[in-house]
XYZ file of C-alpha atoms in Angstrom:
557
model
C 29.992 -17.406 7.655
C 27.979 -15.480 5.090
C 28.290 -11.692 5.139
C 25.309 -9.873 6.653
C 22.492 -8.980 4.267
C 23.046 -5.491 2.874
C 20.592 -2.696 3.491
C 19.723 0.365 1.461
C 19.599 3.700 3.284
C 15.920 4.768 3.098
C 14.997 8.386 2.605
C 14.018 10.066 5.900
C 10.626 11.065 4.499
C 9.487 7.643 3.341
C 9.752 4.091 4.713
C 10.519 1.648 3.251
C 12.391 2.228 0.002
C 10.081 1.499 -2.955
C 11.521 -0.211 -6.048
C 9.651 -0.964 -9.284
C 10.853 -3.841 -11.491
C 9.677 -3.894 -15.134
C 10.508 -7.368 -16.416
C 8.700 -9.586 -18.937
C 10.591 -12.779 -18.049
C 9.166 -14.445 -14.893
C 12.469 -16.235 -14.274
C 14.392 -12.961 -14.163
C 11.681 -11.459 -11.958
C 12.130 -14.332 -9.503
C 15.903 -13.772 -9.563
C 15.609 -10.099 -8.574
C 12.996 -10.930 -5.924
C 15.316 -13.522 -4.413
C 18.276 -11.100 -4.391
C 16.297 -8.367 -2.638
C 14.250 -10.625 -0.383
C 16.646 -10.329 2.560
C 17.611 -6.687 2.022
C 16.246 -4.585 4.855
C 14.193 -1.504 4.145
C 13.173 -2.473 0.606
C 9.721 -2.918 -0.912
C 9.721 -4.391 -4.443
C 6.784 -4.168 -6.857
C 6.889 -6.077 -10.148
C 5.127 -5.476 -13.475
C 5.558 -7.150 -16.846
C 4.948 -4.485 -19.488
C 5.364 -0.744 -20.029
C 1.575 -0.430 -20.049
C 1.459 -2.036 -16.598
C 4.278 0.267 -15.469
C 2.316 3.306 -16.641
C -0.720 2.201 -14.644
C 1.452 1.584 -11.573
C 3.200 4.973 -11.814
C -0.167 6.720 -12.166
C -1.133 5.369 -8.764
C 2.049 4.806 -6.752
C 5.351 6.474 -5.931
C 8.643 4.683 -6.544
C 12.218 5.552 -5.577
C 14.141 3.516 -8.182
C 13.066 1.774 -11.395
C 14.716 -1.484 -12.483
C 14.151 -2.066 -16.212
C 14.768 -5.536 -17.598
C 15.817 -5.565 -21.266
C 16.311 -8.417 -23.690
C 19.041 -8.598 -26.324
C 16.349 -9.322 -28.909
C 14.196 -6.344 -27.968
C 14.604 -3.481 -30.449
C 12.408 -1.119 -28.380
C 15.120 -0.220 -25.858
C 15.516 3.465 -26.896
C 11.732 3.992 -26.845
C 11.375 2.390 -23.399
C 14.197 4.481 -21.946
C 12.871 7.710 -23.442
C 9.357 6.955 -22.202
C 10.430 6.320 -18.607
C 12.631 9.393 -18.421
C 9.818 11.482 -19.847
C 7.286 9.927 -17.472
C 9.371 10.053 -14.254
C 12.385 12.252 -15.048
C 13.546 12.506 -11.414
C 13.464 8.786 -10.606
C 16.756 6.838 -10.892
C 16.747 4.145 -13.599
C 18.888 0.980 -13.512
C 18.918 -1.304 -16.571
C 19.214 -5.106 -16.234
C 20.124 -6.809 -19.505
C 20.891 -10.268 -20.846
C 23.073 -8.612 -23.516
C 26.675 -7.522 -22.809
C 26.359 -4.264 -20.798
C 29.099 -2.608 -22.821
C 26.996 -2.892 -25.965
C 24.091 -1.088 -24.365
C 25.914 1.656 -22.506
C 26.011 3.919 -25.549
C 22.210 3.734 -25.613
C 21.611 3.963 -21.858
C 24.354 6.456 -20.942
C 22.116 9.541 -21.096
C 19.060 7.986 -19.469
C 20.069 5.223 -17.044
C 22.227 5.583 -13.944
C 23.701 2.096 -14.411
C 23.550 -0.998 -16.669
C 24.037 -4.486 -15.187
C 24.256 -7.961 -16.700
C 21.606 -10.398 -15.471
C 24.089 -13.267 -15.745
C 26.555 -11.568 -13.370
C 23.931 -10.181 -10.994
C 24.415 -10.794 -7.290
C 23.012 -9.190 -4.144
C 25.875 -6.920 -3.076
C 26.447 -5.647 -6.625
C 22.748 -4.865 -7.027
C 22.481 -3.099 -3.666
C 25.663 -1.101 -4.305
C 24.402 -0.053 -7.738
C 21.035 1.019 -6.340
C 22.751 3.070 -3.639
C 24.984 4.812 -6.195
C 22.021 5.510 -8.486
C 20.062 7.083 -5.648
C 23.010 9.195 -4.574
C 23.620 10.393 -8.133
C 19.971 11.339 -8.524
C 19.978 13.049 -5.126
C 22.889 15.260 -6.130
C 21.209 16.072 -9.428
C 17.991 16.954 -7.629
C 19.900 19.222 -5.263
C 21.541 20.966 -8.214
C 18.200 21.484 -9.917
C 16.718 22.782 -6.680
C 19.559 25.264 -6.281
C 19.070 26.539 -9.820
C 15.373 26.934 -9.132
C 16.040 29.149 -6.107
C 17.686 31.738 -8.342
C 14.399 32.495 -10.096
C 12.031 31.805 -7.216
C 11.928 35.373 -5.928
C 10.814 36.795 -9.288
C 8.075 34.193 -9.666
C 6.563 34.130 -6.174
C 3.625 35.956 -4.646
C 5.056 38.023 -1.729
C 2.134 37.360 0.627
C 1.674 33.610 0.255
C 5.082 32.597 -1.170
C 3.232 30.639 -3.868
C 3.848 31.094 -7.580
C 2.608 34.303 -9.087
C 1.112 34.614 -12.563
C 4.567 34.739 -14.199
C 5.709 31.648 -12.367
C 2.530 29.777 -13.226
C 2.883 30.677 -16.909
C 6.281 28.999 -16.989
C 4.981 25.936 -15.146
C 2.055 25.702 -17.558
C 4.392 25.631 -20.559
C 6.412 22.796 -19.019
C 3.372 20.774 -17.976
C 1.618 21.267 -21.318
C 4.689 19.988 -23.172
C 4.889 16.955 -20.861
C 1.167 16.206 -21.223
C 1.398 16.303 -25.028
C 4.542 14.162 -25.043
C 3.160 11.315 -22.940
C -0.517 11.770 -23.782
C -1.723 12.436 -20.235
C -4.457 14.762 -19.027
C -3.858 18.208 -17.573
C -6.495 19.600 -15.213
C -6.898 23.127 -13.908
C -8.592 23.962 -10.595
C -9.700 27.482 -9.674
C -10.180 28.117 -5.939
C -12.055 31.155 -4.607
C -12.185 32.067 -0.899
C -15.593 32.983 0.458
C -15.916 36.351 2.279
C -12.203 37.282 2.177
C -13.059 40.953 1.471
C -15.099 41.093 4.682
C -12.138 39.758 6.680
C -9.901 42.510 5.273
C -12.538 45.079 6.231
C -12.926 43.839 9.807
C -9.381 42.640 10.572
C -7.305 44.992 8.463
C -4.526 44.181 5.996
C -2.428 42.206 8.483
C -5.367 39.990 9.458
C -6.363 39.414 5.847
C -2.781 38.565 4.856
C -2.561 36.112 7.762
C -5.675 34.345 6.510
C -4.338 34.240 2.949
C -1.037 32.750 4.108
C -2.751 30.067 6.208
C -5.075 29.092 3.356
C -2.102 28.945 0.985
C -0.242 26.645 3.388
C -3.245 24.338 3.736
C -3.733 24.118 -0.025
C -0.050 23.538 -0.688
C 0.189 20.913 2.050
C -2.731 18.957 0.582
C -1.542 18.907 -3.033
C 0.703 16.280 -4.602
C 4.325 16.948 -5.439
C 3.610 17.137 -9.178
C 0.874 19.806 -8.833
C 1.489 23.535 -9.253
C -0.355 26.240 -7.329
C -0.345 30.018 -7.761
C -2.137 32.954 -6.225
C -3.677 35.008 -8.977
C -5.072 38.096 -7.310
C -7.507 38.926 -4.539
C -9.142 35.763 -3.233
C -8.298 33.357 -6.061
C -5.785 30.517 -6.437
C -5.132 28.503 -9.607
C -3.849 24.926 -9.469
C -2.444 22.833 -12.343
C -2.681 19.046 -11.994
C -0.671 17.132 -14.634
C -1.260 13.484 -15.564
C -4.555 13.500 -13.692
C -7.868 11.930 -14.671
C -11.075 13.785 -13.879
C -12.043 11.394 -11.100
C -8.722 11.860 -9.302
C -8.958 15.621 -9.825
C -12.342 15.665 -8.097
C -10.914 13.757 -5.135
C -8.043 16.258 -4.858
C -10.559 19.130 -5.010
C -12.568 17.577 -2.185
C -9.461 17.208 -0.022
C -8.646 20.866 -0.635
C -12.181 21.921 0.286
C -11.972 20.006 3.555
C -8.463 21.294 4.309
C -9.803 24.864 4.355
C -13.249 24.376 5.874
C -12.641 21.717 8.534
C -10.674 23.885 10.977
C -10.914 27.612 11.876
C -8.024 29.961 11.143
C -6.509 31.630 14.218
C -6.027 35.384 14.025
C -4.841 35.670 17.629
C -4.924 33.636 20.819
C -8.533 34.678 21.368
C -9.938 35.087 17.868
C -10.481 32.806 14.893
C -12.409 32.842 11.629
C -14.091 30.002 9.751
C -13.522 30.023 6.003
C -14.984 28.075 3.105
C -14.030 27.893 -0.563
C -15.687 27.301 -3.903
C -13.788 25.278 -6.468
C -14.128 24.921 -10.231
C -12.351 22.072 -12.031
C -11.801 21.933 -15.813
C -9.826 20.003 -18.407
C -7.108 21.685 -20.470
C -8.088 20.504 -23.947
C -5.996 22.812 -26.145
C -2.544 21.785 -27.326
C -0.854 24.937 -25.994
C -3.232 26.594 -23.542
C -2.491 29.992 -22.075
C -3.395 31.000 -18.533
C -6.244 33.167 -19.810
C -7.633 30.247 -21.868
C -7.628 27.999 -18.816
C -9.252 30.673 -16.686
C -12.169 30.912 -19.114
C -13.164 27.259 -18.700
C -12.264 27.159 -14.991
C -14.408 30.217 -14.297
C -17.386 28.539 -15.952
C -17.013 25.690 -13.470
C -16.452 28.111 -10.585
C -19.625 30.022 -11.468
C -21.534 26.751 -11.448
C -20.042 25.963 -8.059
C -21.079 29.320 -6.603
C -24.559 28.937 -8.053
C -24.990 25.883 -5.805
C -24.009 27.852 -2.713
C -20.849 28.253 -0.655
C -18.354 25.469 0.040
C -19.084 23.584 -3.189
C -17.227 21.976 -6.100
C -18.200 21.843 -9.771
C -16.410 20.586 -12.866
C -16.375 21.459 -16.555
C -15.369 19.079 -19.364
C -15.307 19.200 -23.137
C -18.717 17.519 -23.031
C -20.242 19.948 -20.551
C -19.988 20.198 -16.795
C -21.644 18.836 -13.745
C -21.700 19.809 -10.100
C -20.601 17.221 -7.597
C -22.551 18.773 -4.785
C -21.290 19.371 -1.282
C -19.236 16.195 -0.850
C -17.728 13.449 -2.948
C -20.001 11.147 -0.982
C -22.749 12.531 -3.225
C -21.026 10.812 -6.162
C -20.917 7.539 -4.259
C -24.554 7.971 -3.253
C -25.438 8.401 -6.929
C -23.482 5.273 -7.802
C -25.059 3.285 -4.966
C -28.512 4.330 -6.163
C -27.726 2.348 -9.312
C -29.118 4.641 -12.004
C -25.662 5.433 -13.406
C -24.516 1.790 -13.397
C -24.876 -0.711 -16.215
C -23.632 -4.260 -16.741
C -21.577 -5.815 -19.531
C -20.622 -9.446 -20.053
C -17.761 -11.465 -21.507
C -18.115 -15.068 -22.648
C -16.404 -17.980 -20.905
C -15.755 -20.861 -23.310
C -14.665 -24.476 -23.212
C -11.175 -24.611 -24.713
C -11.842 -28.105 -26.038
C -14.595 -27.147 -28.495
C -14.887 -23.340 -27.905
C -18.475 -23.855 -26.818
C -19.842 -20.959 -24.763
C -20.462 -22.230 -21.213
C -21.105 -18.992 -19.347
C -20.444 -15.301 -18.866
C -18.532 -13.078 -16.497
C -20.524 -9.935 -15.650
C -18.909 -6.548 -15.042
C -20.255 -3.132 -14.025
C -19.548 0.218 -15.669
C -20.748 3.759 -14.890
C -22.003 6.656 -16.990
C -20.607 9.269 -14.543
C -17.830 11.349 -16.105
C -14.513 10.532 -14.485
C -15.868 7.376 -12.882
C -16.682 5.190 -15.894
C -14.430 2.262 -14.933
C -14.783 0.108 -11.821
C -11.205 0.870 -10.752
C -12.156 4.542 -10.378
C -15.531 4.234 -8.690
C -14.562 1.378 -6.360
C -11.463 3.308 -5.251
C -13.640 6.318 -4.481
C -16.153 4.163 -2.596
C -13.327 2.714 -0.530
C -12.105 6.188 0.408
C -15.511 7.121 1.882
C -16.123 3.675 3.445
C -18.935 2.703 1.069
C -17.234 -0.120 -0.822
C -19.547 -2.974 0.303
C -22.693 -0.948 -0.443
C -21.524 -0.046 -3.958
C -20.266 -3.585 -4.548
C -23.684 -4.975 -3.634
C -25.404 -2.553 -6.017
C -23.067 -3.679 -8.798
C -23.937 -7.277 -7.926
C -27.639 -6.479 -8.319
C -27.036 -4.794 -11.694
C -24.957 -7.683 -12.998
C -27.436 -10.319 -11.868
C -30.327 -8.407 -13.388
C -28.516 -8.340 -16.747
C -27.516 -12.004 -16.330
C -31.172 -13.025 -16.027
C -31.533 -12.166 -19.720
C -28.794 -14.596 -20.823
C -29.459 -18.068 -22.192
C -30.863 -20.600 -19.691
C -28.545 -23.214 -18.186
C -25.481 -21.024 -18.596
C -23.060 -20.331 -15.755
C -22.973 -16.731 -14.542
C -19.849 -15.368 -12.815
C -20.132 -12.197 -10.725
C -17.421 -10.393 -8.770
C -17.417 -9.498 -5.080
C -14.838 -7.888 -2.830
C -13.923 -10.006 0.214
C -14.899 -7.004 2.373
C -18.427 -7.195 0.957
C -18.694 -10.868 1.775
C -17.581 -10.204 5.353
C -19.607 -7.054 6.074
C -22.936 -7.799 4.362
C -24.900 -10.796 5.583
C -24.881 -13.766 3.246
C -28.682 -13.931 3.446
C -28.885 -10.404 1.996
C -26.388 -11.326 -0.727
C -28.202 -14.552 -1.603
C -31.473 -12.645 -1.994
C -29.851 -10.679 -4.838
C -29.611 -13.824 -6.990
C -32.605 -14.290 -9.348
C -33.015 -18.055 -8.947
C -36.690 -17.687 -9.928
C -35.836 -16.320 -13.385
C -34.683 -19.513 -15.037
C -32.217 -22.325 -14.517
C -28.714 -20.842 -14.275
C -25.597 -21.715 -12.324
C -24.059 -18.913 -10.298
C -20.441 -18.402 -9.287
C -19.014 -15.639 -7.072
C -15.452 -14.584 -7.930
C -13.168 -13.242 -5.191
C -9.964 -11.565 -6.353
C -6.793 -13.127 -4.990
C -5.293 -9.616 -4.917
C -7.821 -8.554 -2.278
C -7.548 -11.668 -0.107
C -5.526 -10.165 2.734
C -5.263 -11.554 6.222
C -6.526 -14.930 7.381
C -8.667 -16.642 4.679
C -10.380 -18.799 7.323
C -12.518 -15.776 8.302
C -14.517 -16.302 5.107
C -15.033 -20.056 5.333
C -18.448 -19.887 7.017
C -19.681 -17.199 4.593
C -18.618 -19.269 1.583
C -20.315 -22.317 3.082
C -23.554 -20.279 3.277
C -23.237 -19.426 -0.417
C -22.559 -23.048 -1.303
C -25.696 -24.148 0.544
C -27.674 -21.680 -1.572
C -26.249 -23.264 -4.730
C -23.620 -20.593 -5.410
C -20.055 -21.812 -6.002
C -16.784 -19.937 -5.510
C -13.991 -18.918 -7.880
C -10.668 -17.326 -6.930
C -9.782 -14.682 -9.522
C -6.474 -13.033 -10.528
C -4.347 -16.013 -9.520
C -0.657 -15.220 -9.978
C 1.218 -18.366 -8.891
C 2.137 -17.141 -5.404
C 2.232 -19.223 -2.205
C -0.554 -17.088 -0.753
C -2.923 -18.148 -3.547
C -2.245 -21.834 -2.837
C -3.104 -21.278 0.817
C -6.378 -19.623 -0.210
C -7.217 -22.530 -2.536
C -6.668 -25.086 0.210
C -8.655 -23.175 2.842
C -11.526 -21.807 0.747
C -11.975 -24.844 -1.559
C -13.207 -23.007 -4.682
C -14.799 -24.753 -7.649
C -12.837 -22.600 -10.119
C -9.563 -20.707 -10.214
C -8.951 -18.010 -12.791
C -5.381 -17.341 -13.906
C -4.545 -13.640 -14.179
C -4.311 -12.256 -17.706
C -0.702 -11.122 -17.146
C 0.302 -14.755 -16.739
C -1.605 -15.815 -19.878
C -1.097 -13.221 -22.602
C 1.637 -14.257 -25.000
C 2.223 -17.615 -23.297
C 2.837 -19.337 -26.657
C 6.003 -17.254 -27.065
C 7.130 -17.274 -23.428
C 8.706 -20.520 -22.133
C 8.913 -19.026 -18.657
C 5.147 -18.639 -18.470
C 4.672 -22.180 -19.728
C 6.972 -23.562 -17.008
C 5.198 -21.658 -14.265
C 1.769 -22.749 -15.475
C 2.871 -26.388 -15.659
C 3.962 -26.235 -12.030
C 0.754 -24.540 -10.995
C -1.420 -27.096 -12.776
C 0.501 -29.879 -11.048
C 0.054 -28.181 -7.677
C -3.742 -27.863 -8.020
C -4.288 -31.258 -9.659
C -5.560 -32.861 -6.452
C -7.704 -29.901 -5.365
C -10.556 -30.774 -7.752
C -10.868 -27.296 -9.231
C -11.472 -26.259 -12.822
C -9.012 -23.715 -14.231
C -10.065 -20.690 -16.299
C -7.436 -18.739 -18.238
C -8.192 -15.017 -18.509
C -6.845 -12.773 -21.269
C -6.546 -15.240 -24.182
C -5.931 -13.227 -27.344
C -4.499 -15.657 -29.912
C -5.160 -19.172 -31.186
C -1.553 -20.098 -30.396
C -2.045 -19.175 -26.725
C -5.313 -21.127 -26.628
C -3.665 -24.290 -27.978
C -0.813 -24.106 -25.471
C -3.281 -23.698 -22.598
C -5.396 -26.589 -23.819
C -2.309 -28.786 -23.949
C -1.472 -27.860 -20.368
C -4.861 -29.074 -19.187
C -6.683 -25.731 -18.785
C -10.404 -26.387 -19.221
C -11.902 -22.944 -19.807
C -10.912 -19.532 -21.083
C -12.032 -16.023 -21.813
C -10.500 -13.097 -23.626
C -10.478 -10.995 -26.758
C -10.140 -14.080 -28.927
C -13.892 -14.516 -28.422
C -14.803 -10.837 -28.078
C -14.522 -8.012 -25.572
C -16.911 -7.316 -22.706
C -20.091 -5.704 -24.012
């Protein structure tokens, strides 16, 4: 009888335990997935490169990082230093195809453990992860205890937040980290409306009670990496490291709502309603001081107050702009379409590199929301994703009507848009009257959640209108094969992570061979995304891939 599958003890505050695997070799990725597949309480995310890991860590939390290293890779010290600088309090376990003893001198100061891929088995991996977490937990407790020794001298006595001295020290640490890893540092100045009147009417005890409640609401809304201090009077200053402007605006909006959405109780029979004004700014100097940050933050705060109470404004190196009363105003601006513009990237035949069509993308001119990842995420948060997606569709199709006749035009849609907006309304967006073109709607395999049969009738409506389907971001999973069988697309597009560098990666070649064999009888044409070199193009052509796109033929413009 096999021993029971091991389980990792999850932290009480978060279920399940989140692991991040950084591994370039698909075979080794599959090995780790198989080992952890039956381990209870574990959620494993996988990325291929350090760039992908950076993007993941900007958006998600992880409890342990598994870093796959190759004996031939001479970037090991840089990778280790980068991860420890980026997430210094996250345990790191190294998986290597080199003898572990040879690497331990390099990994000793940065990694909690080093394991050989050849000797890897489930119980060893689970035991190592448990030990790494325990070691990091003890270290975190030690650091926390040391921090308590200085807390009293750096805290505001009324709110228990940092005072100016404490914030100055935090700023020095965050500025150093931002310079080291090249990430943005934002500063947010918060001013309470009418606090002086509350002190006049309710006395010092009532005013202090309000200050403490506001401080608790602000602190409870911020992320663990943010730092907040009470300056003096009615003002709070917040430092947000590794934060883009768009994310900073969303945090500011959550803070505004945290204060204004519920009254503050002064007694069992009395409450006050408070609002705040917020000014957000970028720290652009290499070594900013608190006073330097306050200068730019106050400019944004003044702009906020000029709009009225309960408002947010932001200031950048290129000037500032108010975001109005709600972040929904930003989405409304995006949905109006004036700030959106379309770009295109060529799709070519790999046989003769003849241009056969274009994929259209949308971009925005709004500061902090230039890329679709940022503005679609925001639209999703305020339940406006289908409306914004449809506006992007209109922009892309309008630009596509200026391309050469008889070309194929690919446009992107979220599955939610296809389900929530009638197909007749979507079909009316297509400019069939502006010349003979073939249209293809791409649905991302990453967003195909749930039962794919719910979209069959909608796709049939598109097909009847002469619009074919493509499944984008295919990554060789079983779920994608189910979607291909049910939805019957005309095209499938292989994700760029599975394509880039394929000429030098036998593992990618093997996976793509299997995939091509699996879809051979489905009568679909395959498009490879992310082709950057002639060597990759030739390998793909030899594997039977018909079409491609990527930097080899130019970037989206």
